[in-house]
Coordinates of C-alpha atoms and ligand atoms in Angstrom, one line a residue:
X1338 CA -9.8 25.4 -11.2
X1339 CA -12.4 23.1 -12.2
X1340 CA -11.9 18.8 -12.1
X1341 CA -13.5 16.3 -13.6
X1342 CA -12.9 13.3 -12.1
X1343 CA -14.9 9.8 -12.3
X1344 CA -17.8 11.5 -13.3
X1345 CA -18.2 14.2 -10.4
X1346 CA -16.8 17.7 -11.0
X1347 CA -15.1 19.6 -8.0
X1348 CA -13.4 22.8 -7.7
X1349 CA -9.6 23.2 -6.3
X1350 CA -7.6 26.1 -6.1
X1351 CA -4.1 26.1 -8.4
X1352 CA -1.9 24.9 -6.3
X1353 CA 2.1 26.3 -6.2
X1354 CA 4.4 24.9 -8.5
X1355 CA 6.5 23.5 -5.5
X1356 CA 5.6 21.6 -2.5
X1357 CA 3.1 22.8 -0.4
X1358 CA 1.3 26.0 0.1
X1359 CA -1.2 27.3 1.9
X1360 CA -4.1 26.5 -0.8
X1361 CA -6.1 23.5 -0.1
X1362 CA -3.8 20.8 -1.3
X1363 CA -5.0 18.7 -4.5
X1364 CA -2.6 16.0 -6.7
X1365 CA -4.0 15.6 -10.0
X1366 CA -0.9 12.4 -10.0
X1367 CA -3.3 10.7 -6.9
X1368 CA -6.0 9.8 -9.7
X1369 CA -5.4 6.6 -10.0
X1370 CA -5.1 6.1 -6.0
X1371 CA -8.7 7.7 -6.1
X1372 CA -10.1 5.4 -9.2
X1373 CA -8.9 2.8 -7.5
X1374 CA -10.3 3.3 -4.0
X1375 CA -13.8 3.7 -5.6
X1376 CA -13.5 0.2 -7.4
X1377 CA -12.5 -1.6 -4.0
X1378 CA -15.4 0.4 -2.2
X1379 CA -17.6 -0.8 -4.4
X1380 CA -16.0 -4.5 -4.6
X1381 CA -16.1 -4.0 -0.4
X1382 CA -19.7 -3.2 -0.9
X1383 CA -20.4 -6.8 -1.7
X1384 CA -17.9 -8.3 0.8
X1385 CA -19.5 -6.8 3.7
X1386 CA -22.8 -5.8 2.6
X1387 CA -23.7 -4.0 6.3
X1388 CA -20.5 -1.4 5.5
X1389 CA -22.5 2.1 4.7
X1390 CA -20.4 4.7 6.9
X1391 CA -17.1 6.3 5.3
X1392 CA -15.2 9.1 6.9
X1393 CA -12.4 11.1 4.5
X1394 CA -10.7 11.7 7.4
X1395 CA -8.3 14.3 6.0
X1396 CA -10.4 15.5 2.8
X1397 CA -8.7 18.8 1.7
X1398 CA -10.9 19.8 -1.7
X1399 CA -13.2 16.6 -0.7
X1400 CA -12.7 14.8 -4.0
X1401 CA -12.5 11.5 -2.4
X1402 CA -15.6 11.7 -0.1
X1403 CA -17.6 13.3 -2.8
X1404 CA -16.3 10.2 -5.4
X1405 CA -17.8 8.1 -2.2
X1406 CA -20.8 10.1 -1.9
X1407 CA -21.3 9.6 -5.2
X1408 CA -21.4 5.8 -5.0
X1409 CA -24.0 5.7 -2.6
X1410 CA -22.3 5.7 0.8
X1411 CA -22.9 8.0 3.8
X1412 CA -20.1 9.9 3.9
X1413 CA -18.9 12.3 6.6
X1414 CA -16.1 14.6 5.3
X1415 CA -13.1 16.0 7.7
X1416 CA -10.3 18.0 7.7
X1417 CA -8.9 20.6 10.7
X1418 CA -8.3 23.6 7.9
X1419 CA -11.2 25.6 7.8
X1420 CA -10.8 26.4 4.1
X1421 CA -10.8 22.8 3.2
X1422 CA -14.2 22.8 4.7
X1423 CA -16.0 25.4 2.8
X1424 CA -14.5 23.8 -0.5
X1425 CA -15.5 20.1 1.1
X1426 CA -19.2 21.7 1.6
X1427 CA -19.5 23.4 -2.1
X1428 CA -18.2 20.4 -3.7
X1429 CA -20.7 18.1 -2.5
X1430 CA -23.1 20.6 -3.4
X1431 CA -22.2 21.1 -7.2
X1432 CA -22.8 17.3 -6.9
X1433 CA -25.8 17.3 -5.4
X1434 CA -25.0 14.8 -2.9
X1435 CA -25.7 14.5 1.1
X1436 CA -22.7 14.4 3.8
X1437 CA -21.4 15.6 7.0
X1438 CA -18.8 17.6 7.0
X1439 CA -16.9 18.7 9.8
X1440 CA -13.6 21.1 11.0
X1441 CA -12.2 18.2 13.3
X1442 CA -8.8 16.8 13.9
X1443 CA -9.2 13.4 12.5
X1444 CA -8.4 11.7 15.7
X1445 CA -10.6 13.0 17.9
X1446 CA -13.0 12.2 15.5
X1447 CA -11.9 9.2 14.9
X1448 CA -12.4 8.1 18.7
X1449 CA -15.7 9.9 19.7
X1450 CA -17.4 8.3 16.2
X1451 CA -17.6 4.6 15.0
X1452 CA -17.0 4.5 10.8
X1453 CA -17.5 1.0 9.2
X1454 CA -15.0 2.9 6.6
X1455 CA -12.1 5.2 7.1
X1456 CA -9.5 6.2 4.8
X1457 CA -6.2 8.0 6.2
X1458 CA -4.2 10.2 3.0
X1459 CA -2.2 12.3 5.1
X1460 CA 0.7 14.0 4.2
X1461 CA 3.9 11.8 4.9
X1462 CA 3.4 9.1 7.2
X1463 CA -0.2 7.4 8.6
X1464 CA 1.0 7.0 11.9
X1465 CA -0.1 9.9 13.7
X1466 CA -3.6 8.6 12.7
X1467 CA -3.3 4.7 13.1
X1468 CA -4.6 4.5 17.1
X1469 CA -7.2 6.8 16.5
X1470 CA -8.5 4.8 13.2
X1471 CA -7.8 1.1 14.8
X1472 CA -9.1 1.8 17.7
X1473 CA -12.7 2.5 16.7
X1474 CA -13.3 1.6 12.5
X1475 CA -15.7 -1.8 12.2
X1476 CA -14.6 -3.0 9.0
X1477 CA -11.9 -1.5 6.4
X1478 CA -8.9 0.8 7.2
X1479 CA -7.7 2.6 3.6
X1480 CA -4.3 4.2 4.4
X1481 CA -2.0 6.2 2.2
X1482 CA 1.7 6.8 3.2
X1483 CA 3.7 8.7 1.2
X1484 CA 7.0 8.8 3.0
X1485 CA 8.3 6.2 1.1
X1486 CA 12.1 7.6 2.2
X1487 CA 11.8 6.7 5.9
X1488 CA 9.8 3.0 4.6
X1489 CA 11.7 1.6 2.3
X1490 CA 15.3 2.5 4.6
X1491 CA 16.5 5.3 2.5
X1492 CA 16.2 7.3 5.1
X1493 CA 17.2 4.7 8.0
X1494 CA 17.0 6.6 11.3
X1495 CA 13.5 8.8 10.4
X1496 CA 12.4 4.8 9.2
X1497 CA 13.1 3.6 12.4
X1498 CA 11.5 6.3 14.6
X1499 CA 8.2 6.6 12.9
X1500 CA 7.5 2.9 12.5
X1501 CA 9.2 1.0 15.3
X1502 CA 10.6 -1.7 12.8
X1503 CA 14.2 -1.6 11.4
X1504 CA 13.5 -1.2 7.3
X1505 CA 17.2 -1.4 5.1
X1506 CA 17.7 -0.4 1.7
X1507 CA 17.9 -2.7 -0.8
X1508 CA 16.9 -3.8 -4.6
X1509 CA 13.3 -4.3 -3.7
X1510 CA 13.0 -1.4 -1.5
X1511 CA 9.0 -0.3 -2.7
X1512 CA 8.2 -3.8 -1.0
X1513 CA 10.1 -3.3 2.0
X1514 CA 7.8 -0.1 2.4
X1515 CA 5.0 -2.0 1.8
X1516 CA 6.0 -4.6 4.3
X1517 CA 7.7 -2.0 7.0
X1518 CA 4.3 -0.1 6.8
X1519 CA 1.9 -3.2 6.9
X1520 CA 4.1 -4.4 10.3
X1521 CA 3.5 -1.2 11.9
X1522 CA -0.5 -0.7 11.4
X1523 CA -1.0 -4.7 12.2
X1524 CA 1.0 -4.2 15.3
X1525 CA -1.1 -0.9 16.0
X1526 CA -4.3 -2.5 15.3
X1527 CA -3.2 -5.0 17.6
X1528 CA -3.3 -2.9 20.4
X1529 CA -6.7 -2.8 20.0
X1530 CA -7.5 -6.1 20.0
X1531 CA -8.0 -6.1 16.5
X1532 CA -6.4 -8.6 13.6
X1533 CA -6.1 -6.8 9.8
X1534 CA -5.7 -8.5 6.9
X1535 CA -4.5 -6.4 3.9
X1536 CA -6.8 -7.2 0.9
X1537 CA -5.4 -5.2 -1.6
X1538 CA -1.9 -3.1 -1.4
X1539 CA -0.4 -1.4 -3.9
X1540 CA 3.2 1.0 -4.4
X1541 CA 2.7 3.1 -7.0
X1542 CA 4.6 6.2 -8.0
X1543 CA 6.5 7.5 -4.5
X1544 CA 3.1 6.4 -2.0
X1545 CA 2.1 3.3 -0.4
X1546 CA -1.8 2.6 -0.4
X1547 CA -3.4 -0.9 1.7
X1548 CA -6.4 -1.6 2.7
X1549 CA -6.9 -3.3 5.9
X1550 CA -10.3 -5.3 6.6
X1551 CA -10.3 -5.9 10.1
X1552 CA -11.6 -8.5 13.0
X1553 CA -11.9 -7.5 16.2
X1554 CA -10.9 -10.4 18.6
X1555 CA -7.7 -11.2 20.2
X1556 CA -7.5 -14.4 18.6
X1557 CA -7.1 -12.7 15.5
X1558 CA -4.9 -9.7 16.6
X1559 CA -2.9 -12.4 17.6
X1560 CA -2.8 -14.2 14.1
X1561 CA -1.8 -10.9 12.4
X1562 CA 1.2 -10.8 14.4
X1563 CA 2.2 -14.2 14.1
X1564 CA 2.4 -12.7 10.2
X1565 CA 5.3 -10.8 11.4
X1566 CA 9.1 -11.6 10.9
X1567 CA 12.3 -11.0 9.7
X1568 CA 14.4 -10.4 6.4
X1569 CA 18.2 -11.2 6.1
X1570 CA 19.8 -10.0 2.8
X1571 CA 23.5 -10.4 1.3
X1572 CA 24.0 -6.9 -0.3
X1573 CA 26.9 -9.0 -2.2
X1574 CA 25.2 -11.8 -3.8
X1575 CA 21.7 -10.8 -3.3
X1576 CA 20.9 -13.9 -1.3
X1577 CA 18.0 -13.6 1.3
X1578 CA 16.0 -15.7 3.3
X1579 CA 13.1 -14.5 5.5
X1580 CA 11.6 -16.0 9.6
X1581 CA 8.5 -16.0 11.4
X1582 CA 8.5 -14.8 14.7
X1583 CA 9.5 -11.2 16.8
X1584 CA 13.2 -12.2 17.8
X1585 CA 15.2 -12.1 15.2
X1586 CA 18.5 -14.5 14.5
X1587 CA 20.4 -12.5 12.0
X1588 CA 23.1 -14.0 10.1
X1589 CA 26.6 -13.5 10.5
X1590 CA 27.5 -14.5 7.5
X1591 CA 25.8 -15.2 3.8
X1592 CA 25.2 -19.1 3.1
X1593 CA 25.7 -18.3 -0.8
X1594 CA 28.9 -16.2 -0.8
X1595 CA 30.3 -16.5 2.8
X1596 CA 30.0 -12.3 2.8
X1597 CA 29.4 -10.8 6.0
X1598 CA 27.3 -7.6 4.8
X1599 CA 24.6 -9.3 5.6
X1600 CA 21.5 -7.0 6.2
X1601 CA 18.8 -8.0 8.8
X1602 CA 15.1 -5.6 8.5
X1603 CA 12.2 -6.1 10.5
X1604 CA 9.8 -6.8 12.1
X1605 CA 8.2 -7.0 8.7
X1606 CA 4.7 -7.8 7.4
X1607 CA 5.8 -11.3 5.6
X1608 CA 1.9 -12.6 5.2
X1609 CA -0.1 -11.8 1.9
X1610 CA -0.4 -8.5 0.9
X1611 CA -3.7 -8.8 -1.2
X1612 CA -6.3 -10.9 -1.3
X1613 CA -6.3 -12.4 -4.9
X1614 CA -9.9 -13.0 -4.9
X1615 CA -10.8 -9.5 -4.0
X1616 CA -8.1 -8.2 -6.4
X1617 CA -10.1 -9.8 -9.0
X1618 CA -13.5 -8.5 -7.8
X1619 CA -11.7 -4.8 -7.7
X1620 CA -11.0 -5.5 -11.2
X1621 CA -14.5 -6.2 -12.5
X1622 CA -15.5 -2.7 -10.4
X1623 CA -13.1 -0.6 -12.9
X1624 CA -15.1 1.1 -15.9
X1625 CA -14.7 3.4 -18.4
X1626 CA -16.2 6.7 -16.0
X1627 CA -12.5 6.2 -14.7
X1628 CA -9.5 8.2 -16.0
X1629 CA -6.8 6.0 -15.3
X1630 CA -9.0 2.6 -16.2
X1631 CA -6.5 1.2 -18.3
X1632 CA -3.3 2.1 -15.4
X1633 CA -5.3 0.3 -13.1
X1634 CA -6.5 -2.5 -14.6
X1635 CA -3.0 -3.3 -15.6
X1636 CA -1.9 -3.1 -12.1
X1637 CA -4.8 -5.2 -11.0
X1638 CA -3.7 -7.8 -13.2
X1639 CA -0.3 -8.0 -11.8
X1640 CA -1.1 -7.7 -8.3
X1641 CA -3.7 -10.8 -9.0
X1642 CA -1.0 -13.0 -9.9
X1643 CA 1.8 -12.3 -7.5
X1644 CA 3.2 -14.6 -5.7
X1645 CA 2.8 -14.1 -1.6
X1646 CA 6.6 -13.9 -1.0
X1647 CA 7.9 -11.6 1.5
X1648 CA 10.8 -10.3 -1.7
X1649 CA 11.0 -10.3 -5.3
X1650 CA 13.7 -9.9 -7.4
X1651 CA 14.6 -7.8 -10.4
X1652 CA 16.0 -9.6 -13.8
X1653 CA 18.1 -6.5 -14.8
X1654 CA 19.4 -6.3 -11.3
X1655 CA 20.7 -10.3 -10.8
X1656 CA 22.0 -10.1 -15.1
X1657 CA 24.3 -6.8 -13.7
X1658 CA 25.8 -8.9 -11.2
X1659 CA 26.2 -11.9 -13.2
X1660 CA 27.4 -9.8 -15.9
X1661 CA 25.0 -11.3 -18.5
X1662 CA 22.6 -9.8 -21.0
X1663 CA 18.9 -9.2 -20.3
X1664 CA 16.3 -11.3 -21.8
X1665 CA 12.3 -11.1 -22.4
X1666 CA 10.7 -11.6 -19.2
X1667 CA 7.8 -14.2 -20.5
X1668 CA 11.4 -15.9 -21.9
X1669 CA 13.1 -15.5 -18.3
X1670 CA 9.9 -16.9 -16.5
X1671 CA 9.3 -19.5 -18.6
X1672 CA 13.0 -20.7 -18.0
X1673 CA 12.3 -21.0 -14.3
X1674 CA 9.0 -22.1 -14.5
X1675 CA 10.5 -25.0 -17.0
X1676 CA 13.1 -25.9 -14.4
X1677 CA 10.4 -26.4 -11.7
X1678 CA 10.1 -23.3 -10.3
X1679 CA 6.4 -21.2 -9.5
X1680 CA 7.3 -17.5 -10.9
X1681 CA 5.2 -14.3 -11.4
X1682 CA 5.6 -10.8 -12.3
X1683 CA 4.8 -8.0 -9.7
X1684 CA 3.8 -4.7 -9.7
X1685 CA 6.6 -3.2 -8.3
X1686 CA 8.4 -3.0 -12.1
X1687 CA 8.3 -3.9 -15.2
X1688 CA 11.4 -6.0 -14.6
X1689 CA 10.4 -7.9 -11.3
X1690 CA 9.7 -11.0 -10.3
X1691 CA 8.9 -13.3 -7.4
X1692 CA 10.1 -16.8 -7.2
X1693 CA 10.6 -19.4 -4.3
X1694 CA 14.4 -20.5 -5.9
X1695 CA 17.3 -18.9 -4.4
X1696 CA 19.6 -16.4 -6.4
X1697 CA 21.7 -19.7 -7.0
X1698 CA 18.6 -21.6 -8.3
X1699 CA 17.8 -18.8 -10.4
X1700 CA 21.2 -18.0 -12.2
X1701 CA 21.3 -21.9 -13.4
X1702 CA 17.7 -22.1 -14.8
X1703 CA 18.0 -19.2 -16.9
X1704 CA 21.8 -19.7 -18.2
X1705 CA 22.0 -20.1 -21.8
X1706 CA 22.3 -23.4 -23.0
Ligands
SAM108 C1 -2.8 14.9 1.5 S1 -4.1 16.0 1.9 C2 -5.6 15.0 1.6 C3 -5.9 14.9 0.1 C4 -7.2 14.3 -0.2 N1 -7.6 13.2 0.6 C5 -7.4 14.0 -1.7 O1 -7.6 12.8 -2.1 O2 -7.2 14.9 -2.5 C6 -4.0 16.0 3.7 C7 -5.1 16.9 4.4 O3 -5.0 16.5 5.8 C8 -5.4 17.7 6.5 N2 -5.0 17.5 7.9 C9 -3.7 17.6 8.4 N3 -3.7 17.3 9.7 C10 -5.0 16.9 10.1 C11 -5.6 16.4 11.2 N4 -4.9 16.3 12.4 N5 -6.9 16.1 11.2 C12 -7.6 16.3 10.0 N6 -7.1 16.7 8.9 C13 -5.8 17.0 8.9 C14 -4.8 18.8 5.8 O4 -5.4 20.0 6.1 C15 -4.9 18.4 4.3 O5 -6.1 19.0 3.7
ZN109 ZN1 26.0 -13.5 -0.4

């Protein structure tokens, strides 16, 4: 079948109405991960000017490298199925665009060639391909994981195998993904010597997509994992607290409600997730050629204004176990923000927020009066 996708058309086989078959694999639903990684190349572009070489490490149908391609970088295109390959090869072609494209496993690639870009979209987890890509890319790490089950604790044991951190399962579970998966690449990339710094990072729809500019000194491995920490979280009152530092010192019991299921995750990612600068330059980079413009724009905008807290909270959640009614969240906001306390929305819902003031702060500022 034929797609038409930010202006480039490639061809992809059906694929089977459940999971995955032996056709090349194509996700219509990873649009807007795609729209989305072209805007931040381009924003990139301008960040680090000297950034011209991207490898689609795993490319299946190629729709990614070709999109890249398309923008004007060099692009090499991977993937160890031969099939993918030939499809990888036509599609640039229909385009009429240049690129390598080789039947490699993307690691050994990965370490016999230097990239300035790579970008990781794997199915299920990135950590297979994490040394390999660390340990050679010059500037920007893109990664996709989309075992958000093992991430965000759901499923605990397979969490804690794959990414050497202890994730639990709790009310804002799509960040402790985000934060589980971010503590595992810094301290991966750190093995290399190298420091990331995540300048955009989204959860969106079941996947998990950062990207990681990185420095390559000690110095600034170093500062990533100072980033690192711990979460403690009352699963009765909803209380948590968050510290810097490897060890953990759990809690034995909550401060707030004196309840001793108290649940300590890490060592988690607790620095900024985005860059809000860069967010904003992303932003301008989204136009019109893009299906899912308007998705991401809006996502943009709530990313841009988050708060860099390590949780958030969600209103619907805290009114349940206060046994209240929700309200409007510029109305609930505005409350906090009127009793002295900095708020935002997030992207993780609708209905989520991040503040500094404690679930007790937070109950008094927006009771009715
Ligand atoms: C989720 S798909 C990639 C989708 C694609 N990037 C897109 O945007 O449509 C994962 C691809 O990784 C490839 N793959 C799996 N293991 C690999 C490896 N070790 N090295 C390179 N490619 C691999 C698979 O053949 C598959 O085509
Ligand atoms: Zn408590």
């Amino acid at each position: 079948m034929r797609v038409s996708e930010g202006g480039i058309e490639v061809e992809v086989p059906e694929q089977p109405d459940e999971g995955i078959g032996d056709e090349v694999f194509f996700n219509p639903v990873q649009e807007l991960n795609r729209d989305l990684t072209v805007a931040t190349l381009r924003a990139y572009r301008d960040r680090e000017p000297r950034a011209e070489y991207y490898l689609d490490a795993m490319a299946a149908s190629g729709i990614r490298g070709v999109r890249a391609a398309a923008e004007g970088w060099n692009v090499t295109l991977a993937d160890i199925d031969e099939e993918a390959i030939d499809l990888c090869r036509e599609n640039l072609a229909r385009n009429d665009l240049d690129g390598e494209v080789v039947q490699r496993d993307a690691n050994a690639l990965m370490h016999e060639e230097v990239f300035d870009v790579v970008d990781i979209d794997p199915f299920g987890s990135p950590i297979p391909f994490a040394d390999a890509a660390f340990a050679n890319t010059r500037d920007l790490v893109c990664v996709t994981a989309t075992d958000t089950a093992p991430l965000c604790g759901a499923h605990f044991h397979s969490g804690v195998r794959k990414y050497s951190a202890v994730p639990r399962n709790t009310d804002y579970h799509a960040e402790m993904g985000v934060r589980i998966l971010l503590s595992a690449m810094a301290r991966t990339a750190a093995r290399y010597d190298a420091g990331v710094t995540p300048i955009l990072t989204h959860a969106t729809s079941h996947y998990v997509r950062t990207y990681l500019e990185l420095d390559h000194s000690a110095t600034d491995a170093n500062a990533a994992i100072d980033q690192l920490g711990h979460v403690y979280h009352c699963e009765d009152c909803l209380y948590r607290e968050h510290d810097e530092g490897l060890i953990a010192d759990p809690l034995d019991v909550c401060p707030e409600c004196e309840s001793e299921r108290v649940l300590a995750a890490g060592p988690l990612w607790l620095g900024p997730t985005h860059d809000a600068d860069f967010v904003a330059e992303v932003r301008e980079e989204c136009d019109e050629s893009m299906g899912t413009a308007s998705k991401i724009e809006r996502l943009l905008e709530d990313l841009e204004g988050e708060l860099h807290l390590p949780t958030h909270y969600d209103q619907h959640r805290l009114c349940k176990e206060w046994g209240r009614s929700a309200s409007g969240m510029d109305e609930f906001l505005g409350r906090l923000r009127d009793a002295g306390f900095e708020a935002s929305r997030t992207h993780y819902g609708g209905t989520t927020f991040k503040t500094p003031a404690t679930v007790e702060d937070i109950r008094e500022a927006t009771r009715d009066s």
